[in-house]
Amino acid sequence: MSAAEALCELILAELEKEKRIDSYDFSVKIGKDHQSIVGAIKSIRSLGDVITTEQRQFESWVLTQEGKEMVEKGSHEARMFASVSSQEGSLQADLMKSVPNAKIGFSKAMSAGWIRLDKTAQGGPRVFRKVESIQDHVQEKLCRVMECSSVDCLTEDQLKEFKKRKLLTNVVTKCFVVTCGPSFSTQLVKQETELTPEMIQSGSWKTKQFKAYNFDSLGTPVTAGHLHPLMKVRAEIRQIFLEMGFTEMPTNNFIESSFWNFDALFQPQQHPARDSHDTFFLKDPATSNQFPEEYLQKVKTVHEDGGDTGSVGYRYDWKREEAEKNILRTHTTAISARMLYQLGQKEFTPVKYFSIDRVFRNETLDATHLAEFHQIEGVVADYDLTLGNLMGMLYQFFSKMGITRLRFKPAYNPYTEPSMEVFSYHEGLKKWVEIGNSGVFRPEMLLPMGLPEGVAVIAWGLSLERPTMIKYGIDNIRELVGHKVNLQMVHANPLCRLDS
Amino acid sequence: LAYTIMPTINVYRDLLFEALGKVYTDEEFDELCFEFGIELDEVTSEKQMLVREQGEGKAKDASDSIIYKVEVPANRYDLLCMEGLARGLMVFLGRMDAPRYRVVKSVGSLQRMIVKPETSLVRPFGIGAVLRNIAFTQESYNSFIELQDKLHQTIGRRRTIVSMGTHDLDTIEGPFTYEALPPEEIKFRPLNQTKEYTAVEMMELYSKDSHLRHYLSIIQDKPVYPVIYDRNRVVLSMPPIINGDHTRVSIKTKNVFIEITSTDLNKAKIVLDTLVAMFSQYCSDPFSVECTEIEWPDGSVELYPKLGYREETVSVDLINRKVGISESAESIASLLTRMCLKSEVVERGGEG
C-alpha cells in the first residue's frame, strides 16, 4: 500500500487505542509533518462516517530565521561589541563593513551603553568599548523561548520589541481533533465508484461500500463565446428604446465626412472641436466629395448669414474644402443628421430614432476617458414638440433603468438650443451626477433639411461606458475597453439586468 | 450629443463674493451655479495646486486663498473672467441691472491706427480701442492679463486666429501703424528683456521659452511679420508673439490702448468687445469705451469697438409653445432680462 494509505491506517490504529487524536499533537508524537497528517485525516473523512472531525486552531510564537541565527551566534549588538577591539577600539568604517547587521548592532549597542563613539579620533571616527563585558540578554531570552516553545518567559515589552525586530512571528496553526465515527473501522475501506456487471453476477455488491453521488458538483464548463459587458448593457438599452417604439438607425460607418458630422449640424468651421486636437482626420481617403448639392448650398448659406431661417448665421466664409475632410466620427449625431435629411426629402411623418455605436475623440486619456467610446442617442421628430416633451422623454427613458430622480441644467451645444445637461441623484455618493446631455435641434439645422417649420426635433445622448462601469463596479475605463482588458473579466461577469 | 468640452476659469472665492456682495457656502454656490448653467468644478488654492503639480517644496510660499475652479459654456466669452462671472450672476440674481456699454468718441484725443496692405500676407485685420482713466488694483490687473490669455486659448485658437496686445497709452503717441515687414527689419526691446533684438533673433530666443515657443510657427515662415508702431517708430508689439517692453501696462497705468490682430474680422470684433466690456467697469466713466479710428488699406475708415446691440422681436406665444410653458409676457421679459437679454413687452393682444 502507499505511504499515504499507511499513514491513514496508523491514524486509525491510534484512534482505536486512544479514542481521540489531536492532529498536531500526533504529528509531534510520531515526528511526521503536520500537513500530511491533515491530508490523511481528510482522505479518511471522504470515505464516509469513519471518523468525525472538529477544527481547532491555536497560535504559537516561532523564532524567525533571524531569531534562530541570534540563538546560534548572538545578537547583532553583542557581535558588534565583540568585534570592537578591547585595547585600541576599532574604526567605525571598518566595523560597518565587516560586522554583519552592523547598523542595527551599532545603534543597539550604543543605546545599551556598551560602546561609545569618538568622532574626533585620529584616522576617522573610532568605536571604543565602554564596559568590560556584556550579557547578551536577547540571545538568552530567545534561547529560552526556543527551548520551552512559549513566550511566557518574556515580559510584554520584550515580546513587543522582539516582534518589532522580526525575531519572532506569530503563527496560527489549524488542526483537527479526531474521534471515532459511526462506521469506524481500522481497515481502510475503499469506496466503489462503479457498479460493474461482475459485482452483480458475483453478488459482491451486497457487501461493497459505494461512494455517494455528489449532486452539488458543477458540470464541465462548456467552451463558449462571452459577451463583453458593454455589449450586454447595449442590448438592455436597445431593448428600452425598442419598448418605447424607437427604430434603430444604421450606424455602420465609423468614417464620416466633416459635412455630415459638423456642417449639417450647424457646427461652425472654426469651432475648437473640429481641429486635430479633438478630432481624428483621415489620411486616406482624405476627402469625400459626394454630397446632395442643393442641400450643401443651403448649409453654406445658413452658416454664412442664416439664410431664410431668421438667424444671423455665424458670419464667416464657409469653405467646401473643410466640409470635404474625412474624419472618424466624433458623435453618432452625424447619423441622426443623415436620417433627418432623408426625412426632410419626403412627406413628413413623426419618427423616433435611436443608435448605440462607437465614436472617436482625440483627447487626453485618463481613468475615465478613452479615444473611442460608445454613444447612445435618441431622437424624436414631430410637430410642436417642446422642451417639456424632452424632459418627459428623459424621465421615461431613465426610469426604465431605475433612475427616477432627475434634474436639468441649462447647457450649451453648438447644434441644440435650448440644451440641458441631465443629472441624477447618486445615492451612494450622496450627490447629483451628470448622466447625459440633451437639447432641441436648432432651426438653422432643420430648415435647410426640408423639414416643415412646425416640426421640432428633440434629442439626447449619453455614453455607454459610464453606466456600464457603474453597473459592473469598474473604476478604470482601461479595465473595460482596450488592450489591457483582462479577458477573465469578460468570461466571468454576470448578465446585465437593468432594474426598472 | 455625448459631451462637450468646457473652458475653466480660476477665481478667488473671496474676491468673487465681494463682487457679489454676499458670502455663500460651497454647497450654496454650487447650487447657484447649477441654476445659472455653469459648474463649480473644484475648490482649491494656489498652494494645493502647486503641491499637486510640483510637490511640497515648490508650494511653500504659495497662497492659501481659496480658489474656485468654474466651468463655463464654450460660447460665453464674457464668463471667462471674475468680472464677467460676477456681473452675469448679479444680473441673474436680480441684484443689478445689466450695464449698458457705451462707445464714446473723444474730442481731441481720438486715436487712429492705419492698417498697411502688406498685413494681408500674414494677418490682415487690426482693430483697437482705448480704456480711458482706468484704475487697476493688483487683483483687477491680474484678472486683465488672465482674460487675455483665456481669450487667446479659446476663441483665439491659441493665438492663431486672434491675438491681442495691451499698452500704456501715455508711453506712446498715435497715429499707430499696423504693418508687416521682413523679420530682419524689425528690431525692438521685447517685454521683460534688457536689450533689443531683431525678429530673427527673437525666433531663436523664444524657441527655448516654454510658453512662447508654441506660437512662433504662426508667423515664422512668412515673408513678412506683423508689427505695430507708433508715430515715433516705437514698437507696440509683434503679434502674435510678444509686446514691446516700452509700452508695458502696470497697476499704475491710467490709459490703455488695446490692439487686436487676426485672420478673422468677426472674431477680432468679439474679442475686442469682450475685453473692453469686461474691464471698462474700472474706468472713471464705468462701462464707457473710447473708440479708435481704423484706416483700412483701401482708405475706408471705421470706428472700433462696435459694441453693437441687436434688437429682436419675438412672439410670446411662440416662446410658450416651443418651451411647453405658459408664462405671461411680463414674466418672460423679466426672465430674459435676468439673462442679460434686456427685454420689454411691446404689443399687446395676439402677438406681443
CSV table of C-alpha atoms in Angstrom, one decimal, chain A residues 114-466:
chain,number,residue,atom,x,y,z
A,114,TRP,CA,28.1,49.0,25.6
A,115,ILE,CA,30.2,51.1,23.3
A,116,ARG,CA,31.0,54.7,22.6
A,117,LEU,CA,31.9,56.7,19.5
A,118,ASP,CA,34.7,59.2,19.3
A,119,LYS,CA,34.2,61.3,16.2
A,120,THR,CA,37.3,63.3,16.7
A,121,ALA,CA,39.7,60.4,16.8
A,122,GLN,CA,42.7,60.4,14.5
A,123,GLY,CA,42.3,58.4,11.4
A,124,GLY,CA,38.5,58.7,11.5
A,125,PRO,CA,35.6,58.1,13.9
A,126,ARG,CA,36.6,55.4,16.3
A,127,VAL,CA,34.5,53.0,18.4
A,128,PHE,CA,35.6,52.0,21.9
A,129,ARG,CA,34.2,49.6,24.4
A,130,LYS,CA,32.6,51.3,27.3
A,131,VAL,CA,32.2,48.3,29.6
A,132,GLU,CA,34.5,45.3,30.2
A,133,SER,CA,32.0,42.6,29.4
A,134,ILE,CA,28.3,42.3,28.5
A,135,GLN,CA,25.5,39.9,29.0
A,136,ASP,CA,23.6,39.1,25.8
A,137,HIS,CA,20.1,39.2,27.2
A,138,VAL,CA,18.5,39.0,23.8
A,139,GLN,CA,20.3,35.8,23.0
A,140,GLU,CA,19.4,34.3,26.4
A,141,LYS,CA,15.7,35.1,26.1
A,142,LEU,CA,15.5,33.8,22.5
A,143,CYS,CA,17.2,30.6,23.6
A,144,ARG,CA,14.6,30.2,26.4
A,145,VAL,CA,11.7,30.8,24.0
A,146,MET,CA,13.0,28.2,21.7
A,147,GLU,CA,13.5,25.6,24.5
A,148,CYS,CA,10.1,25.9,26.1
A,149,SER,CA,8.3,26.9,22.9
A,150,SER,CA,6.5,29.6,24.6
A,151,VAL,CA,6.8,33.3,25.3
A,152,ASP,CA,5.8,33.1,28.9
A,153,CYS,CA,9.4,33.9,29.9
A,154,LEU,CA,9.2,37.3,28.2
A,155,THR,CA,7.6,40.5,29.5
A,156,GLU,CA,5.1,42.2,27.3
A,157,ASP,CA,7.6,44.9,26.3
A,158,GLN,CA,10.2,42.3,25.4
A,159,LEU,CA,7.7,40.4,23.3
A,160,LYS,CA,6.7,43.6,21.6
A,161,GLU,CA,10.3,44.5,20.9
A,162,PHE,CA,11.2,41.1,19.5
A,163,LYS,CA,8.2,41.2,17.3
A,164,LYS,CA,9.3,44.6,16.1
A,165,ARG,CA,12.8,43.4,15.4
A,166,LYS,CA,11.3,40.5,13.5
A,167,LEU,CA,12.9,37.9,15.7
A,168,LEU,CA,9.6,36.2,16.5
A,169,THR,CA,6.5,35.7,14.5
A,170,ASN,CA,3.0,34.6,15.5
A,171,VAL,CA,1.9,31.5,13.7
A,172,VAL,CA,-1.7,30.2,13.6
A,173,THR,CA,-2.0,26.5,13.3
A,174,LYS,CA,-5.2,24.9,12.3
A,175,CYS,CA,-5.6,21.3,13.3
A,176,PHE,CA,-8.2,18.7,13.8
A,177,VAL,CA,-9.5,16.8,16.8
A,178,VAL,CA,-10.5,13.4,15.5
A,179,THR,CA,-12.8,10.9,17.2
A,180,CYS,CA,-14.4,7.6,16.0
A,181,GLY,CA,-17.3,7.9,13.7
A,182,PRO,CA,-20.4,5.7,13.5
A,183,SER,CA,-18.8,3.5,10.8
A,184,PHE,CA,-15.4,3.3,12.4
A,185,SER,CA,-13.1,0.6,11.4
A,186,THR,CA,-9.3,0.3,11.4
A,187,GLN,CA,-9.4,-1.0,7.8
A,188,LEU,CA,-9.4,1.5,5.0
A,189,VAL,CA,-12.3,0.5,3.0
A,190,LYS,CA,-12.2,1.9,-0.4
A,191,GLN,CA,-15.5,3.0,-1.7
A,192,GLU,CA,-16.6,1.8,-5.1
A,193,THR,CA,-17.4,4.4,-7.7
A,194,GLU,CA,-19.0,2.0,-10.3
A,195,LEU,CA,-21.4,-0.9,-10.2
A,196,THR,CA,-19.9,-3.4,-12.5
A,197,PRO,CA,-21.5,-6.5,-14.2
A,198,GLU,CA,-19.1,-8.7,-12.2
A,199,MET,CA,-20.3,-7.3,-8.9
A,200,ILE,CA,-23.9,-8.1,-9.9
A,201,GLN,CA,-23.0,-11.6,-11.1
A,202,SER,CA,-20.9,-12.4,-8.0
A,203,GLY,CA,-23.3,-10.8,-5.6
A,204,SER,CA,-20.4,-8.8,-4.1
A,205,TRP,CA,-22.4,-5.6,-4.5
A,206,LYS,CA,-24.3,-6.6,-1.3
A,207,THR,CA,-21.3,-6.0,0.9
A,208,LYS,CA,-19.4,-3.3,-1.0
A,209,GLN,CA,-19.5,0.3,0.0
A,210,PHE,CA,-20.4,2.8,-2.7
A,211,LYS,CA,-19.4,6.4,-2.9
A,212,ALA,CA,-22.3,8.7,-2.6
A,213,TYR,CA,-23.4,10.8,-5.6
A,214,ASN,CA,-22.4,14.4,-5.4
A,215,PHE,CA,-25.3,16.4,-6.7
A,216,ASP,CA,-23.6,19.6,-5.8
A,217,SER,CA,-20.8,19.4,-8.4
A,218,LEU,CA,-21.0,21.6,-11.5
A,219,GLY,CA,-20.5,20.0,-14.8
A,220,THR,CA,-17.5,20.7,-17.0
A,221,PRO,CA,-17.9,24.3,-18.2
A,222,VAL,CA,-18.8,24.4,-21.9
A,223,THR,CA,-16.4,26.4,-24.1
A,224,ALA,CA,-18.5,29.2,-25.4
A,225,GLY,CA,-18.3,32.8,-26.5
A,226,HIS,CA,-18.9,35.6,-23.9
A,227,LEU,CA,-20.4,38.9,-24.5
A,228,HIS,CA,-18.4,41.9,-23.3
A,229,PRO,CA,-20.2,43.8,-20.6
A,230,LEU,CA,-20.6,46.8,-22.9
A,231,MET,CA,-22.5,44.6,-25.3
A,232,LYS,CA,-24.7,43.3,-22.6
A,233,VAL,CA,-25.6,46.8,-21.4
A,234,ARG,CA,-26.0,47.8,-25.0
A,235,ALA,CA,-28.6,45.1,-25.5
A,236,GLU,CA,-30.5,46.2,-22.5
A,237,ILE,CA,-30.6,49.8,-23.6
A,238,ARG,CA,-31.6,48.8,-27.1
A,239,GLN,CA,-34.5,46.9,-25.5
A,240,ILE,CA,-35.5,50.1,-23.7
A,241,PHE,CA,-35.6,52.0,-26.9
A,242,LEU,CA,-37.5,49.3,-28.8
A,243,GLU,CA,-40.0,49.1,-26.0
A,244,MET,CA,-40.6,52.8,-26.3
A,245,GLY,CA,-41.3,52.4,-30.0
A,246,PHE,CA,-37.9,53.7,-31.4
A,247,THR,CA,-36.3,52.5,-34.6
A,248,GLU,CA,-32.6,51.8,-34.8
A,249,MET,CA,-30.6,54.0,-37.2
A,250,PRO,CA,-28.0,52.4,-39.5
A,251,THR,CA,-24.6,53.4,-38.0
A,252,ASN,CA,-22.4,51.2,-39.9
A,253,ASN,CA,-19.8,53.8,-40.8
A,254,PHE,CA,-17.0,54.9,-38.5
A,255,ILE,CA,-15.7,57.2,-41.1
A,256,GLU,CA,-17.8,60.3,-41.8
A,257,SER,CA,-17.3,63.5,-43.8
A,258,SER,CA,-17.0,66.7,-41.8
A,259,PHE,CA,-20.0,67.8,-43.7
A,260,TRP,CA,-22.4,65.4,-42.1
A,261,ASN,CA,-20.5,65.3,-38.8
A,262,PHE,CA,-20.3,69.1,-38.3
A,263,ASP,CA,-21.6,71.4,-41.0
A,264,ALA,CA,-25.0,69.7,-41.4
A,265,LEU,CA,-25.4,70.1,-37.7
A,266,PHE,CA,-24.7,73.9,-37.8
A,267,GLN,CA,-21.4,73.5,-36.1
A,268,PRO,CA,-19.1,76.3,-37.4
A,269,GLN,CA,-16.0,75.5,-39.3
A,270,GLN,CA,-13.5,77.1,-37.0
A,271,HIS,CA,-15.0,75.5,-33.9
A,272,PRO,CA,-12.4,74.0,-31.5
A,273,ALA,CA,-13.9,70.5,-31.8
A,274,ARG,CA,-13.0,70.5,-35.5
A,275,ASP,CA,-9.3,70.7,-35.2
A,276,SER,CA,-6.8,67.9,-34.9
A,277,HIS,CA,-6.7,68.3,-31.1
A,278,ASP,CA,-10.1,66.9,-30.8
A,279,THR,CA,-10.9,65.1,-34.0
A,280,PHE,CA,-9.1,62.3,-35.9
A,281,PHE,CA,-8.7,63.2,-39.6
A,282,LEU,CA,-8.1,60.6,-42.2
A,283,LYS,CA,-5.0,60.4,-44.3
A,284,ASP,CA,-6.5,58.1,-46.9
A,285,PRO,CA,-9.1,58.7,-48.2
A,286,ALA,CA,-8.7,62.2,-47.0
A,287,THR,CA,-11.8,63.7,-48.5
A,288,SER,CA,-15.3,63.0,-49.6
A,289,ASN,CA,-17.0,64.9,-52.5
A,290,GLN,CA,-20.4,63.3,-52.9
A,291,PHE,CA,-23.0,65.5,-51.2
A,292,PRO,CA,-26.6,66.4,-52.1
A,293,GLU,CA,-25.5,69.7,-53.8
A,294,GLU,CA,-28.7,71.7,-53.3
A,295,TYR,CA,-28.6,70.9,-49.6
A,296,LEU,CA,-25.0,71.7,-49.4
A,297,GLN,CA,-25.7,75.2,-50.8
A,298,LYS,CA,-28.4,75.7,-48.2
A,299,VAL,CA,-26.0,74.7,-45.4
A,300,LYS,CA,-23.4,77.1,-46.7
A,301,THR,CA,-25.8,79.9,-46.7
A,302,VAL,CA,-27.2,79.3,-43.3
A,303,HIS,CA,-23.6,79.2,-41.9
A,304,GLU,CA,-22.7,82.5,-43.5
A,305,ASP,CA,-25.8,84.6,-42.9
A,306,GLY,CA,-28.6,82.4,-41.6
A,307,GLY,CA,-30.3,82.1,-45.0
A,308,ASP,CA,-34.1,82.3,-44.6
A,309,THR,CA,-34.2,80.7,-41.2
A,310,GLY,CA,-34.4,84.0,-39.4
A,311,SER,CA,-31.0,83.5,-37.9
A,312,VAL,CA,-28.0,85.8,-38.4
A,313,GLY,CA,-25.7,82.8,-39.0
A,314,TYR,CA,-22.1,82.7,-38.0
A,315,ARG,CA,-20.9,85.5,-40.3
A,316,TYR,CA,-17.8,83.8,-41.8
A,317,ASP,CA,-16.8,82.4,-45.2
A,318,TRP,CA,-17.9,78.8,-45.4
A,319,LYS,CA,-15.4,76.6,-47.2
A,320,ARG,CA,-16.2,73.5,-49.1
A,321,GLU,CA,-12.8,72.0,-48.6
A,322,GLU,CA,-13.3,72.0,-44.8
A,323,ALA,CA,-16.6,70.1,-45.2
A,324,GLU,CA,-15.0,67.5,-47.5
A,325,LYS,CA,-12.4,66.4,-44.9
A,326,ASN,CA,-13.0,62.8,-43.7
A,327,ILE,CA,-12.8,62.0,-40.1
A,328,LEU,CA,-13.5,59.3,-37.6
A,329,ARG,CA,-17.0,60.4,-36.5
A,330,THR,CA,-17.0,62.3,-33.2
A,331,HIS,CA,-20.6,61.5,-32.5
A,332,THR,CA,-23.4,59.4,-33.9
A,333,THR,CA,-25.4,62.7,-34.2
A,334,ALA,CA,-23.9,62.7,-37.7
A,335,ILE,CA,-26.1,59.7,-38.5
A,336,SER,CA,-29.1,61.4,-37.0
A,337,ALA,CA,-28.4,64.3,-39.3
A,338,ARG,CA,-28.4,62.0,-42.3
A,339,MET,CA,-31.6,60.4,-41.2
A,340,LEU,CA,-33.3,63.7,-40.6
A,341,TYR,CA,-32.2,64.9,-44.0
A,342,GLN,CA,-33.8,61.8,-45.6
A,343,LEU,CA,-36.9,62.5,-43.6
A,344,GLY,CA,-37.0,66.1,-45.0
A,345,GLN,CA,-36.9,64.8,-48.6
A,346,LYS,CA,-40.3,63.2,-48.4
A,347,GLU,CA,-43.7,63.9,-46.8
A,348,PHE,CA,-43.3,64.3,-43.1
A,349,THR,CA,-44.2,61.7,-40.6
A,350,PRO,CA,-43.2,61.7,-37.0
A,351,VAL,CA,-40.3,59.5,-36.1
A,352,LYS,CA,-38.4,58.1,-33.2
A,353,TYR,CA,-34.9,57.0,-33.9
A,354,PHE,CA,-32.0,55.7,-31.8
A,355,SER,CA,-28.5,54.5,-32.2
A,356,ILE,CA,-25.8,53.0,-29.9
A,357,ASP,CA,-22.4,52.8,-31.6
A,358,ARG,CA,-18.8,53.8,-31.4
A,359,VAL,CA,-17.4,57.3,-31.7
A,360,PHE,CA,-13.9,58.7,-31.7
A,361,ARG,CA,-12.3,61.7,-30.0
A,362,ASN,CA,-8.7,62.8,-30.0
A,363,GLU,CA,-8.5,63.6,-26.3
A,364,THR,CA,-6.3,63.3,-23.3
A,365,LEU,CA,-6.7,59.8,-21.9
A,366,ASP,CA,-7.3,59.2,-18.2
A,367,ALA,CA,-9.1,56.8,-15.9
A,368,THR,CA,-12.5,57.6,-17.3
A,369,HIS,CA,-11.8,58.8,-20.9
A,370,LEU,CA,-10.5,56.9,-23.9
A,371,ALA,CA,-10.1,58.0,-27.5
A,372,GLU,CA,-13.1,55.8,-28.5
A,373,PHE,CA,-16.3,55.1,-26.7
A,374,HIS,CA,-19.9,54.3,-27.4
A,375,GLN,CA,-22.6,56.9,-27.7
A,376,ILE,CA,-26.2,56.3,-27.0
A,377,GLU,CA,-28.5,58.7,-28.8
A,378,GLY,CA,-32.3,59.1,-29.0
A,379,VAL,CA,-34.1,61.4,-31.5
A,380,VAL,CA,-37.7,62.3,-31.8
A,381,ALA,CA,-39.2,64.4,-34.5
A,382,ASP,CA,-42.8,65.6,-34.5
A,383,TYR,CA,-44.9,68.8,-34.8
A,384,ASP,CA,-44.9,71.1,-31.9
A,385,LEU,CA,-42.5,69.2,-29.6
A,386,THR,CA,-41.5,71.3,-26.6
A,387,LEU,CA,-38.7,71.3,-24.1
A,388,GLY,CA,-41.3,69.8,-21.7
A,389,ASN,CA,-41.7,66.9,-24.1
A,390,LEU,CA,-37.9,66.4,-24.0
A,391,MET,CA,-38.0,66.3,-20.2
A,392,GLY,CA,-40.8,63.8,-20.3
A,393,MET,CA,-39.0,61.6,-22.7
A,394,LEU,CA,-35.9,61.7,-20.5
A,395,TYR,CA,-37.9,60.8,-17.4
A,396,GLN,CA,-39.4,57.8,-19.3
A,397,PHE,CA,-36.1,56.7,-20.7
A,398,PHE,CA,-34.1,56.8,-17.5
A,399,SER,CA,-36.9,55.4,-15.4
A,400,LYS,CA,-36.5,52.2,-17.4
A,401,MET,CA,-33.1,51.9,-15.9
A,402,GLY,CA,-34.3,52.5,-12.4
A,403,ILE,CA,-33.2,56.2,-12.4
A,404,THR,CA,-36.2,58.3,-11.3
A,405,ARG,CA,-34.8,61.4,-9.7
A,406,LEU,CA,-33.7,63.8,-12.4
A,407,ARG,CA,-32.6,67.5,-12.6
A,408,PHE,CA,-32.0,69.5,-15.7
A,409,LYS,CA,-29.3,72.1,-16.0
A,410,PRO,CA,-29.1,74.8,-18.7
A,411,ALA,CA,-26.2,74.0,-21.1
A,412,TYR,CA,-24.7,74.8,-24.5
A,413,ASN,CA,-24.3,72.7,-27.6
A,414,PRO,CA,-23.5,74.2,-30.9
A,415,TYR,CA,-26.4,72.5,-32.6
A,416,THR,CA,-29.2,72.5,-29.9
A,417,GLU,CA,-30.9,75.4,-28.3
A,418,PRO,CA,-32.2,75.1,-25.6
A,419,SER,CA,-29.8,72.5,-24.3
A,420,MET,CA,-29.9,70.7,-21.0
A,421,GLU,CA,-27.5,68.5,-19.1
A,422,VAL,CA,-29.3,65.7,-17.3
A,423,PHE,CA,-28.4,64.9,-13.7
A,424,SER,CA,-29.5,62.1,-11.5
A,425,TYR,CA,-29.1,61.7,-7.7
A,426,HIS,CA,-26.5,59.1,-6.8
A,427,GLU,CA,-27.5,57.5,-3.5
A,428,GLY,CA,-24.0,56.2,-2.8
A,429,LEU,CA,-22.1,59.4,-3.4
A,430,LYS,CA,-25.0,61.5,-2.0
A,431,LYS,CA,-24.8,64.0,-4.8
A,432,TRP,CA,-26.1,64.8,-8.2
A,433,VAL,CA,-24.1,63.4,-11.1
A,434,GLU,CA,-24.3,64.1,-14.8
A,435,ILE,CA,-25.8,61.2,-16.7
A,436,GLY,CA,-26.4,62.7,-20.1
A,437,ASN,CA,-26.8,65.7,-22.5
A,438,SER,CA,-29.9,66.8,-24.4
A,439,GLY,CA,-31.5,69.5,-26.4
A,440,VAL,CA,-33.8,70.7,-29.2
A,441,PHE,CA,-32.1,70.9,-32.6
A,442,ARG,CA,-31.7,74.4,-34.0
A,443,PRO,CA,-33.9,75.7,-36.8
A,444,GLU,CA,-30.6,76.5,-38.7
A,445,MET,CA,-30.0,72.8,-38.8
A,446,LEU,CA,-33.5,71.6,-39.5
A,447,LEU,CA,-34.9,74.1,-42.0
A,448,PRO,CA,-32.2,73.5,-44.8
A,449,MET,CA,-33.0,69.8,-44.5
A,450,GLY,CA,-36.5,70.5,-45.8
A,451,LEU,CA,-38.3,69.7,-42.5
A,452,PRO,CA,-41.6,71.6,-42.2
A,453,GLU,CA,-41.5,74.7,-40.0
A,454,GLY,CA,-43.7,73.5,-37.2
A,455,VAL,CA,-41.6,70.3,-36.7
A,456,ALA,CA,-39.3,70.2,-33.7
A,457,VAL,CA,-36.7,67.6,-33.1
A,458,ILE,CA,-35.6,66.7,-29.6
A,459,ALA,CA,-32.6,64.6,-28.8
A,460,TRP,CA,-30.5,63.2,-26.0
A,461,GLY,CA,-27.3,61.3,-25.6
A,462,LEU,CA,-25.1,59.6,-23.1
A,463,SER,CA,-22.1,57.3,-23.1
A,464,LEU,CA,-22.5,53.6,-22.8
A,465,GLU,CA,-19.3,53.2,-20.8
A,466,ARG,CA,-20.4,55.2,-17.9
